[in-house]
């Protein structure tokens, strides 16, 4: 630091030389502007050392006064220069330190967002709504706690049907009188009761999908007591099996992103549809690859809405007809993304969610494929 200081005038003598040396040392030792200011005041301040020497000039014998005065002035110049130089150095250092500590690097990549991700179930539900929405369907919903009538009776499920057996259905404590005790409320075992609610709420034509939670007393690697279903209901004057097949084929191909996914309709039985059909897609049983391999995988249930179900909702089956379908949201999600086990869907394991989650800023857009 003393390097930047001007050389001490070599004609200073004795006490003046000592004051110059002492000040240079104090300046060099001052680590910051506050310490520097203390040195400045101690030398040039009102009772500073140089000020005192100047004041004492009057006491100098007249014959030495001129020379002493000139020496003091040279010392004052030298000290002022040294003090100013030290301040410039300290100010530069302070600025450098600030620049270093407050530095921003505009070339750094953006920090990863801390925001959450979309759960694969939620993503699939969005995709279902997007695809059927593009076909002109509304989205309907209903309560998770249903009456026996909505969940079973109105859907033409007779009392002896296995779906009513205790091992499938969660029954809730009965409310009200003794008659109600015979048909206690249930946690809906499928989304089909929303078919009934929708038909009671609005006259046909109807085009709607229902996406929501369902419950069955089942628990293993492929069954969870709570799961999700998607239901579809289309009612109009001239809706046929052909519409059902076209609609579901289009949906499955759009959802799985495979324009030539093989889709097979196989006759089946549901109490609330007639005729009923199970829908299979082509896959390779060995590798799990969809659309290849010549094996078939059952994926959903469907059929033409049973005339008795229409009548139960006050819709004249001689005038109106339509189709309905229901499928498991978890199942198609696992198939689409190669997720081998059902259980982690509900375990909130952050590592699983990071792996299978979806960017919330990349919404479901049909024109990009879902
Ligand atoms: N509700 C049926 C189930 O849960 C699926 C289904 C819905 C079948 C609509 C036909 C029509 O298995």
GROMACS .gro file of C-alpha atoms and ligand atoms in nm:
model
  382
    1UNK     CA    1   0.000   0.000   0.000
    2UNK     CA    2   0.276   0.241   0.082
    3UNK     CA    3   0.390   0.194  -0.276
    4UNK     CA    4   0.131   0.445  -0.401
    5UNK     CA    5   0.250   0.709  -0.157
    6UNK     CA    6   0.476   0.984  -0.280
    7UNK     CA    7   0.828   0.954  -0.146
    8UNK     CA    8   0.878   1.144   0.177
    9UNK     CA    9   1.039   1.479   0.111
   10UNK     CA   10   1.398   1.409   0.200
   11UNK     CA   11   1.452   1.750   0.340
   12UNK     CA   12   1.224   1.683   0.637
   13UNK     CA   13   1.407   1.656   0.958
   14UNK     CA   14   1.360   1.525   1.305
   15UNK     CA   15   1.004   1.545   1.436
   16UNK     CA   16   0.861   1.617   1.089
   17UNK     CA   17   1.027   1.310   0.942
   18UNK     CA   18   0.894   1.107   1.234
   19UNK     CA   19   0.537   1.236   1.188
   20UNK     CA   20   0.549   1.150   0.817
   21UNK     CA   21   0.673   0.799   0.888
   22UNK     CA   22   0.423   0.743   1.166
   23UNK     CA   23   0.133   0.865   0.949
   24UNK     CA   24   0.239   0.649   0.655
   25UNK     CA   25   0.243   0.349   0.884
   26UNK     CA   26  -0.097   0.427   1.037
   27UNK     CA   27  -0.247   0.478   0.690
   28UNK     CA   28  -0.108   0.149   0.565
   29UNK     CA   29  -0.249  -0.029   0.869
   30UNK     CA   30  -0.597   0.127   0.829
   31UNK     CA   31  -0.810  -0.156   0.688
   32UNK     CA   32  -1.116   0.049   0.594
   33UNK     CA   33  -1.247   0.401   0.546
   34UNK     CA   34  -1.349   0.437   0.907
   35UNK     CA   35  -0.995   0.365   1.031
   36UNK     CA   36  -0.857   0.587   0.756
   37UNK     CA   37  -1.074   0.877   0.876
   38UNK     CA   38  -0.943   0.834   1.230
   39UNK     CA   39  -0.587   0.870   1.097
   40UNK     CA   40  -0.682   1.177   0.894
   41UNK     CA   41  -0.836   1.347   1.199
   42UNK     CA   42  -0.539   1.256   1.420
   43UNK     CA   43  -0.309   1.435   1.174
   44UNK     CA   44  -0.505   1.708   0.998
   45UNK     CA   45  -0.797   1.755   1.240
   46UNK     CA   46  -0.848   2.061   1.461
   47UNK     CA   47  -0.620   1.922   1.725
   48UNK     CA   48  -0.430   1.696   1.489
   49UNK     CA   49  -0.059   1.658   1.512
   50UNK     CA   50   0.023   1.865   1.205
   51UNK     CA   51  -0.227   2.133   1.306
   52UNK     CA   52  -0.051   2.161   1.638
   53UNK     CA   53   0.288   2.191   1.475
   54UNK     CA   54   0.158   2.467   1.250
   55UNK     CA   55   0.010   2.645   1.548
   56UNK     CA   56   0.343   2.623   1.729
   57UNK     CA   57   0.523   2.789   1.436
   58UNK     CA   58   0.481   3.124   1.609
   59UNK     CA   59   0.695   3.002   1.894
   60UNK     CA   60   0.983   2.924   1.662
   61UNK     CA   61   1.270   3.169   1.687
   62UNK     CA   62   1.228   3.425   1.403
   63UNK     CA   63   1.552   3.326   1.226
   64UNK     CA   64   1.432   2.965   1.189
   65UNK     CA   65   1.068   3.042   1.129
   66UNK     CA   66   1.086   3.077   0.751
   67UNK     CA   67   1.264   2.754   0.700
   68UNK     CA   68   1.045   2.574   0.954
   69UNK     CA   69   0.732   2.716   0.790
   70UNK     CA   70   0.840   2.600   0.445
   71UNK     CA   71   0.921   2.252   0.583
   72UNK     CA   72   0.583   2.231   0.756
   73UNK     CA   73   0.408   2.323   0.431
   74UNK     CA   74   0.595   2.055   0.241
   75UNK     CA   75   0.502   1.808   0.515
   76UNK     CA   76   0.140   1.917   0.493
   77UNK     CA   77   0.139   1.860   0.115
   78UNK     CA   78   0.303   1.521   0.157
   79UNK     CA   79   0.060   1.413   0.431
   80UNK     CA   80  -0.245   1.537   0.239
   81UNK     CA   81  -0.130   1.352  -0.072
   82UNK     CA   82  -0.068   1.033   0.126
   83UNK     CA   83  -0.402   1.055   0.306
   84UNK     CA   84  -0.594   1.119  -0.018
   85UNK     CA   85  -0.411   0.835  -0.194
   86UNK     CA   86  -0.498   0.593   0.086
   87UNK     CA   87  -0.862   0.694   0.070
   88UNK     CA   88  -0.871   0.627  -0.305
   89UNK     CA   89  -0.716   0.285  -0.250
   90UNK     CA   90  -0.962   0.195   0.027
   91UNK     CA   91  -1.258   0.317  -0.175
   92UNK     CA   92  -1.150   0.108  -0.471
   93UNK     CA   93  -1.112  -0.196  -0.247
   94UNK     CA   94  -1.455  -0.137  -0.091
   95UNK     CA   95  -1.611  -0.110  -0.437
   96UNK     CA   96  -1.433  -0.425  -0.554
   97UNK     CA   97  -1.558  -0.614  -0.248
   98UNK     CA   98  -1.914  -0.498  -0.313
   99UNK     CA   99  -1.897  -0.592  -0.677
  100UNK     CA  100  -1.764  -0.934  -0.584
  101UNK     CA  101  -2.030  -1.000  -0.322
  102UNK     CA  102  -2.317  -0.864  -0.526
  103UNK     CA  103  -2.207  -1.010  -0.854
  104UNK     CA  104  -2.474  -1.157  -1.075
  105UNK     CA  105  -2.385  -1.393  -1.352
  106UNK     CA  106  -2.638  -1.353  -1.631
  107UNK     CA  107  -2.496  -1.654  -1.810
  108UNK     CA  108  -2.602  -1.898  -1.532
  109UNK     CA  109  -2.877  -2.141  -1.637
  110UNK     CA  110  -3.214  -2.075  -1.468
  111UNK     CA  111  -3.256  -2.238  -1.128
  112UNK     CA  112  -3.477  -2.548  -1.137
  113UNK     CA  113  -3.833  -2.461  -1.038
  114UNK     CA  114  -3.933  -2.566  -0.691
  115UNK     CA  115  -4.297  -2.594  -0.797
  116UNK     CA  116  -4.483  -2.923  -0.770
  117UNK     CA  117  -4.565  -3.164  -1.047
  118UNK     CA  118  -4.893  -3.296  -1.179
  119UNK     CA  119  -4.972  -3.644  -1.048
  120UNK     CA  120  -5.008  -3.900  -1.330
  121UNK     CA  121  -5.370  -3.971  -1.225
  122UNK     CA  122  -5.454  -3.601  -1.249
  123UNK     CA  123  -5.276  -3.583  -1.583
  124UNK     CA  124  -5.475  -3.875  -1.724
  125UNK     CA  125  -5.799  -3.717  -1.601
  126UNK     CA  126  -5.705  -3.395  -1.783
  127UNK     CA  127  -5.627  -3.590  -2.098
  128UNK     CA  128  -5.958  -3.778  -2.083
  129UNK     CA  129  -6.148  -3.451  -2.044
  130UNK     CA  130  -5.949  -3.297  -2.333
  131UNK     CA  131  -6.015  -3.584  -2.575
  132UNK     CA  132  -6.385  -3.627  -2.495
  133UNK     CA  133  -6.421  -3.251  -2.472
  134UNK     CA  134  -6.302  -3.228  -2.831
  135UNK     CA  135  -6.577  -3.479  -2.921
  136UNK     CA  136  -6.836  -3.245  -2.769
  137UNK     CA  137  -6.878  -3.400  -2.422
  138UNK     CA  138  -6.941  -3.206  -2.104
  139UNK     CA  139  -6.790  -3.319  -1.772
  140UNK     CA  140  -7.040  -3.426  -1.503
  141UNK     CA  141  -6.990  -3.529  -1.145
  142UNK     CA  142  -7.169  -3.671  -0.846
  143UNK     CA  143  -7.107  -3.750  -0.480
  144UNK     CA  144  -6.871  -4.023  -0.356
  145UNK     CA  145  -7.130  -4.129  -0.099
  146UNK     CA  146  -7.424  -4.272  -0.288
  147UNK     CA  147  -7.758  -4.426  -0.208
  148UNK     CA  148  -7.815  -4.790  -0.290
  149UNK     CA  149  -8.062  -4.679  -0.557
  150UNK     CA  150  -7.821  -4.463  -0.757
  151UNK     CA  151  -7.529  -4.704  -0.725
  152UNK     CA  152  -7.725  -5.023  -0.794
  153UNK     CA  153  -8.104  -5.014  -0.820
  154UNK     CA  154  -8.151  -4.753  -1.092
  155UNK     CA  155  -7.873  -4.923  -1.289
  156UNK     CA  156  -8.077  -5.241  -1.305
  157UNK     CA  157  -7.839  -5.427  -1.075
  158UNK     CA  158  -8.057  -5.689  -0.909
  159UNK     CA  159  -8.028  -5.764  -0.538
  160UNK     CA  160  -7.841  -6.089  -0.597
  161UNK     CA  161  -7.576  -5.937  -0.826
  162UNK     CA  162  -7.221  -6.008  -0.702
  163UNK     CA  163  -7.137  -5.633  -0.710
  164UNK     CA  164  -7.369  -5.598  -0.414
  165UNK     CA  165  -7.184  -5.853  -0.205
  166UNK     CA  166  -7.027  -5.715   0.112
  167UNK     CA  167  -6.674  -5.797   0.003
  168UNK     CA  168  -6.697  -5.550  -0.284
  169UNK     CA  169  -6.890  -5.261  -0.138
  170UNK     CA  170  -6.816  -5.027   0.149
  171UNK     CA  171  -7.140  -4.971   0.335
  172UNK     CA  172  -7.183  -4.667   0.558
  173UNK     CA  173  -7.390  -4.655   0.879
  174UNK     CA  174  -7.758  -4.641   0.787
  175UNK     CA  175  -7.948  -4.320   0.847
  176UNK     CA  176  -8.308  -4.272   0.943
  177UNK     CA  177  -8.572  -4.535   0.993
  178UNK     CA  178  -8.568  -4.913   0.986
  179UNK     CA  179  -8.655  -4.927   0.616
  180UNK     CA  180  -8.345  -4.723   0.533
  181UNK     CA  181  -8.134  -4.973   0.729
  182UNK     CA  182  -8.200  -5.227   0.454
  183UNK     CA  183  -8.025  -5.007   0.200
  184UNK     CA  184  -7.756  -4.806   0.379
  185UNK     CA  185  -7.552  -4.548   0.187
  186UNK     CA  186  -7.245  -4.680   0.006
  187UNK     CA  187  -6.919  -4.543  -0.122
  188UNK     CA  188  -6.987  -4.557  -0.494
  189UNK     CA  189  -6.837  -4.870  -0.644
  190UNK     CA  190  -6.829  -4.717  -0.994
  191UNK     CA  191  -6.901  -4.385  -1.165
  192UNK     CA  192  -7.217  -4.526  -1.327
  193UNK     CA  193  -7.453  -4.367  -1.068
  194UNK     CA  194  -7.362  -4.034  -1.228
  195UNK     CA  195  -7.531  -4.165  -1.547
  196UNK     CA  196  -7.852  -4.172  -1.346
  197UNK     CA  197  -7.795  -3.831  -1.188
  198UNK     CA  198  -7.718  -3.674  -1.524
  199UNK     CA  199  -8.025  -3.821  -1.695
  200UNK     CA  200  -8.249  -3.709  -1.408
  201UNK     CA  201  -8.099  -3.361  -1.422
  202UNK     CA  202  -8.111  -3.287  -1.793
  203UNK     CA  203  -8.322  -3.403  -2.084
  204UNK     CA  204  -8.150  -3.575  -2.377
  205UNK     CA  205  -7.957  -3.529  -2.598
  206UNK     CA  206  -7.671  -3.596  -2.355
  207UNK     CA  207  -7.300  -3.623  -2.421
  208UNK     CA  208  -7.099  -3.634  -2.103
  209UNK     CA  209  -6.805  -3.790  -1.924
  210UNK     CA  210  -6.759  -3.843  -1.551
  211UNK     CA  211  -6.411  -3.869  -1.403
  212UNK     CA  212  -6.383  -3.940  -1.034
  213UNK     CA  213  -6.311  -4.155  -0.730
  214UNK     CA  214  -6.464  -4.497  -0.677
  215UNK     CA  215  -6.431  -4.748  -0.392
  216UNK     CA  216  -6.420  -5.123  -0.353
  217UNK     CA  217  -6.305  -5.335  -0.061
  218UNK     CA  218  -6.008  -5.482  -0.245
  219UNK     CA  219  -5.638  -5.438  -0.186
  220UNK     CA  220  -5.340  -5.592  -0.365
  221UNK     CA  221  -5.079  -5.500  -0.628
  222UNK     CA  222  -5.347  -5.431  -0.889
  223UNK     CA  223  -5.641  -5.323  -0.668
  224UNK     CA  224  -5.676  -5.031  -0.433
  225UNK     CA  225  -5.979  -4.968  -0.207
  226UNK     CA  226  -5.995  -4.620  -0.362
  227UNK     CA  227  -5.937  -4.581  -0.733
  228UNK     CA  228  -6.064  -4.372  -1.022
  229UNK     CA  229  -6.297  -4.434  -1.309
  230UNK     CA  230  -6.404  -4.254  -1.620
  231UNK     CA  231  -6.762  -4.297  -1.733
  232UNK     CA  232  -6.915  -4.191  -2.061
  233UNK     CA  233  -7.280  -4.142  -2.151
  234UNK     CA  234  -7.421  -4.046  -2.490
  235UNK     CA  235  -7.798  -4.037  -2.543
  236UNK     CA  236  -7.975  -3.918  -2.856
  237UNK     CA  237  -8.248  -4.036  -3.093
  238UNK     CA  238  -8.031  -4.239  -3.325
  239UNK     CA  239  -7.714  -4.334  -3.138
  240UNK     CA  240  -7.594  -4.682  -3.236
  241UNK     CA  241  -7.331  -4.938  -3.153
  242UNK     CA  242  -7.135  -4.794  -3.444
  243UNK     CA  243  -7.105  -4.461  -3.260
  244UNK     CA  244  -6.988  -4.642  -2.948
  245UNK     CA  245  -6.720  -4.828  -3.141
  246UNK     CA  246  -6.601  -4.521  -3.327
  247UNK     CA  247  -6.595  -4.304  -3.017
  248UNK     CA  248  -6.399  -4.552  -2.804
  249UNK     CA  249  -6.159  -4.645  -3.083
  250UNK     CA  250  -6.083  -4.276  -3.141
  251UNK     CA  251  -6.041  -4.218  -2.770
  252UNK     CA  252  -5.803  -4.510  -2.714
  253UNK     CA  253  -5.589  -4.422  -3.016
  254UNK     CA  254  -5.569  -4.056  -2.912
  255UNK     CA  255  -5.498  -4.136  -2.547
  256UNK     CA  256  -5.222  -4.388  -2.616
  257UNK     CA  257  -5.089  -4.183  -2.906
  258UNK     CA  258  -5.104  -4.478  -3.147
  259UNK     CA  259  -5.302  -4.405  -3.462
  260UNK     CA  260  -5.321  -4.774  -3.555
  261UNK     CA  261  -5.373  -4.925  -3.207
  262UNK     CA  262  -5.577  -5.246  -3.257
  263UNK     CA  263  -5.911  -5.223  -3.072
  264UNK     CA  264  -6.141  -5.524  -3.029
  265UNK     CA  265  -6.501  -5.532  -2.908
  266UNK     CA  266  -6.601  -5.853  -2.734
  267UNK     CA  267  -6.951  -5.934  -2.618
  268UNK     CA  268  -7.000  -5.929  -2.242
  269UNK     CA  269  -7.258  -5.863  -1.972
  270UNK     CA  270  -7.347  -5.566  -1.755
  271UNK     CA  271  -7.691  -5.528  -1.596
  272UNK     CA  272  -7.719  -5.167  -1.715
  273UNK     CA  273  -7.628  -5.214  -2.082
  274UNK     CA  274  -7.774  -5.435  -2.353
  275UNK     CA  275  -7.592  -5.545  -2.558
  276UNK     CA  276  -7.273  -5.512  -2.356
  277UNK     CA  277  -6.917  -5.520  -2.479
  278UNK     CA  278  -6.577  -5.546  -2.325
  279UNK     CA  279  -6.311  -5.351  -2.514
  280UNK     CA  280  -5.959  -5.491  -2.563
  281UNK     CA  281  -5.648  -5.330  -2.708
  282UNK     CA  282  -5.363  -5.503  -2.882
  283UNK     CA  283  -5.037  -5.546  -2.696
  284UNK     CA  284  -4.739  -5.771  -2.643
  285UNK     CA  285  -4.795  -5.964  -2.321
  286UNK     CA  286  -4.423  -6.037  -2.289
  287UNK     CA  287  -4.280  -5.685  -2.328
  288UNK     CA  288  -4.586  -5.482  -2.231
  289UNK     CA  289  -4.558  -5.287  -2.555
  290UNK     CA  290  -4.890  -5.152  -2.680
  291UNK     CA  291  -5.011  -5.196  -3.036
  292UNK     CA  292  -4.775  -5.485  -3.114
  293UNK     CA  293  -4.743  -5.855  -3.045
  294UNK     CA  294  -5.087  -5.998  -3.118
  295UNK     CA  295  -5.210  -6.034  -2.758
  296UNK     CA  296  -5.525  -5.867  -2.624
  297UNK     CA  297  -5.571  -5.673  -2.305
  298UNK     CA  298  -5.911  -5.593  -2.160
  299UNK     CA  299  -5.938  -5.223  -2.094
  300UNK     CA  300  -6.299  -5.115  -2.040
  301UNK     CA  301  -6.664  -5.207  -2.026
  302UNK     CA  302  -6.934  -5.060  -2.246
  303UNK     CA  303  -7.269  -5.114  -2.409
  304UNK     CA  304  -7.599  -4.966  -2.522
  305UNK     CA  305  -7.782  -4.818  -2.225
  306UNK     CA  306  -8.043  -5.069  -2.107
  307UNK     CA  307  -8.400  -4.954  -2.183
  308UNK     CA  308  -8.492  -5.013  -1.819
  309UNK     CA  309  -8.219  -4.769  -1.706
  310UNK     CA  310  -8.354  -4.503  -1.942
  311UNK     CA  311  -8.705  -4.565  -1.812
  312UNK     CA  312  -8.580  -4.543  -1.451
  313UNK     CA  313  -8.466  -4.190  -1.536
  314UNK     CA  314  -8.792  -4.091  -1.702
  315UNK     CA  315  -8.651  -4.115  -2.055
  316UNK     CA  316  -8.868  -4.294  -2.309
  317UNK     CA  317  -8.659  -4.582  -2.452
  318UNK     CA  318  -8.875  -4.591  -2.765
  319UNK     CA  319  -8.765  -4.238  -2.845
  320UNK     CA  320  -8.409  -4.226  -2.710
  321UNK     CA  321  -8.114  -4.460  -2.704
  322UNK     CA  322  -7.745  -4.436  -2.645
  323UNK     CA  323  -7.429  -4.590  -2.515
  324UNK     CA  324  -7.227  -4.586  -2.197
  325UNK     CA  325  -6.882  -4.700  -2.100
  326UNK     CA  326  -6.661  -4.715  -1.793
  327UNK     CA  327  -6.288  -4.760  -1.748
  328UNK     CA  328  -6.023  -4.753  -1.478
  329UNK     CA  329  -5.808  -4.440  -1.479
  330UNK     CA  330  -5.517  -4.608  -1.297
  331UNK     CA  331  -5.510  -4.896  -1.541
  332UNK     CA  332  -5.478  -4.686  -1.855
  333UNK     CA  333  -5.226  -4.459  -1.679
  334UNK     CA  334  -5.007  -4.758  -1.586
  335UNK     CA  335  -5.025  -4.892  -1.942
  336UNK     CA  336  -4.948  -4.559  -2.105
  337UNK     CA  337  -4.647  -4.478  -1.887
  338UNK     CA  338  -4.518  -4.826  -1.812
  339UNK     CA  339  -4.590  -4.798  -1.439
  340UNK     CA  340  -4.567  -5.152  -1.301
  341UNK     CA  341  -4.733  -5.121  -0.958
  342UNK     CA  342  -5.059  -4.955  -0.854
  343UNK     CA  343  -4.972  -4.887  -0.491
  344UNK     CA  344  -4.720  -4.601  -0.533
  345UNK     CA  345  -4.998  -4.390  -0.689
  346UNK     CA  346  -5.123  -4.322  -0.336
  347UNK     CA  347  -4.806  -4.335  -0.127
  348UNK     CA  348  -4.691  -3.974  -0.182
  349UNK     CA  349  -4.330  -4.088  -0.224
  350UNK     CA  350  -4.164  -3.773  -0.356
  351UNK     CA  351  -3.908  -3.973  -0.557
  352UNK     CA  352  -4.185  -4.160  -0.741
  353UNK     CA  353  -4.374  -3.837  -0.800
  354UNK     CA  354  -4.063  -3.666  -0.939
  355UNK     CA  355  -4.009  -3.957  -1.174
  356UNK     CA  356  -4.366  -3.993  -1.302
  357UNK     CA  357  -4.500  -3.639  -1.245
  358UNK     CA  358  -4.584  -3.390  -1.520
  359UNK     CA  359  -4.476  -3.032  -1.569
  360UNK     CA  360  -4.760  -2.808  -1.450
  361UNK     CA  361  -4.661  -2.546  -1.706
  362UNK     CA  362  -4.708  -2.786  -1.996
  363UNK     CA  363  -5.086  -2.822  -2.015
  364UNK     CA  364  -5.268  -3.097  -2.199
  365UNK     CA  365  -5.300  -2.985  -2.560
  366UNK     CA  366  -5.476  -3.206  -2.808
  367UNK     CA  367  -5.306  -3.064  -3.115
  368UNK     CA  368  -4.971  -3.171  -2.972
  369UNK     CA  369  -5.101  -3.519  -2.890
  370UNK     CA  370  -5.176  -3.602  -2.529
  371LIG     N1  371  -6.957  -4.960  -1.428
  371LIG     C1  372  -6.889  -5.069  -1.493
  371LIG     C2  373  -6.777  -5.117  -1.400
  371LIG     O1  374  -6.744  -5.053  -1.305
  371LIG     C3  375  -6.829  -5.028  -1.624
  371LIG     C4  376  -6.932  -4.991  -1.726
  371LIG     C5  377  -6.979  -4.861  -1.735
  371LIG     C6  378  -6.978  -5.085  -1.816
  371LIG     C7  379  -7.074  -4.828  -1.828
  371LIG     C8  380  -7.073  -5.053  -1.911
  371LIG     C9  381  -7.119  -4.924  -1.916
  371LIG     O2  382  -6.719  -5.223  -1.423
   0.00000   0.00000   0.00000
